[in-house]
Amino acid sequence: MDFYIHYTALPQGKSLADVVGELNEVLEDGGAVCGGQTDGPGGRLDLELEDEKVNPKFAQMAVKAYLQRAQFPQDTRVELGGMEIGVYE
């Protein structure tokens, strides 16, 4: 199942490589960052979730918690199944 993170900026002091590595650690065996696109300072990260192993809601909660701890901007959104929600909602 595809899961996307839409962001306008990375947290201060973190590179895109840092964020990708930390997200892969958060997802462990339940998924991985598989791509994305950057457009200026913002962009999108594409994650692939393993449907058979993890309920997507658990992965969504874990990713949202990571994004909050990492202090992504307030307008950062996650998208799962075509539905976008704010990270801080």
Coordinates of C-alpha atoms in Angstrom, one line a residue:
M1 CA 0.0 0.0 0.0
D2 CA 1.3 3.4 -0.9
F3 CA 1.7 6.1 1.8
Y4 CA 3.0 9.6 1.0
I5 CA 4.4 12.4 3.1
H6 CA 3.9 15.9 1.7
Y7 CA 6.2 18.5 3.2
T8 CA 7.2 22.1 2.6
A9 CA 10.5 22.0 4.4
L10 CA 12.7 19.5 6.3
P11 CA 13.2 20.0 10.0
Q12 CA 16.1 22.3 10.9
G13 CA 19.4 20.4 11.0
K14 CA 18.2 17.3 9.1
S15 CA 19.1 16.3 5.5
L16 CA 16.8 14.3 3.3
A17 CA 19.1 11.3 3.8
D18 CA 18.7 11.7 7.6
V19 CA 14.9 11.7 7.3
V20 CA 14.8 8.7 4.9
G21 CA 17.1 6.7 7.3
E22 CA 15.1 7.5 10.3
L23 CA 11.8 6.7 8.6
N24 CA 13.1 3.3 7.5
E25 CA 14.0 2.7 11.2
V26 CA 10.5 3.7 12.3
L27 CA 8.9 1.4 9.7
E28 CA 11.3 -1.5 10.4
D29 CA 10.0 -4.6 8.6
G30 CA 6.6 -3.0 8.0
G31 CA 7.7 -0.9 5.0
A32 CA 10.3 1.4 3.6
V33 CA 10.8 4.7 1.8
C34 CA 10.8 3.8 -1.9
G35 CA 11.1 7.2 -3.6
G36 CA 9.7 10.6 -3.8
Q37 CA 10.2 14.0 -5.4
T38 CA 11.6 17.3 -4.3
D39 CA 10.5 20.7 -5.5
G40 CA 12.6 23.4 -4.0
P41 CA 12.8 23.1 -0.2
G42 CA 9.6 20.9 -0.1
G43 CA 8.5 17.7 -1.7
R44 CA 7.0 14.3 -1.2
L45 CA 8.3 11.1 0.2
D46 CA 6.8 7.8 -1.0
L47 CA 6.6 4.9 1.4
E48 CA 5.6 1.4 0.6
L49 CA 3.8 -0.4 3.4
E50 CA 3.8 -4.2 3.6
D51 CA 0.1 -5.0 3.6
E52 CA 0.5 -8.5 4.9
K53 CA 2.5 -7.7 8.0
V54 CA 1.3 -4.4 9.4
N55 CA -2.1 -2.7 9.7
P56 CA -1.6 0.5 7.8
K57 CA -3.1 2.5 10.6
F58 CA -0.2 1.5 12.9
A59 CA 2.3 2.6 10.3
Q60 CA 0.5 5.8 9.8
M61 CA 0.5 6.5 13.6
A62 CA 4.2 5.6 13.9
V63 CA 5.1 7.9 10.9
K64 CA 3.0 10.8 12.2
A65 CA 4.7 10.4 15.7
Y66 CA 8.1 10.5 14.0
L67 CA 7.2 13.6 12.0
Q68 CA 6.0 15.4 15.1
R69 CA 9.1 14.5 17.1
A70 CA 11.4 15.6 14.3
Q71 CA 9.5 18.9 14.2
F72 CA 8.3 18.9 10.6
P73 CA 6.4 22.1 9.7
Q74 CA 2.8 22.5 10.8
D75 CA 1.6 22.2 7.1
T76 CA 3.1 18.7 6.6
R77 CA 0.5 16.2 5.5
V78 CA 0.4 12.4 5.2
E79 CA -1.7 10.6 2.5
L80 CA -3.0 7.1 2.7
G81 CA -5.5 5.7 0.3
G82 CA -6.1 9.1 -1.3
M83 CA -7.0 10.8 2.0
E84 CA -4.7 13.5 3.3
I85 CA -4.5 14.5 6.9
G86 CA -2.3 16.9 8.8
V87 CA 0.5 15.6 10.9
Y88 CA -0.6 17.5 13.9
E89 CA -4.4 16.7 13.6

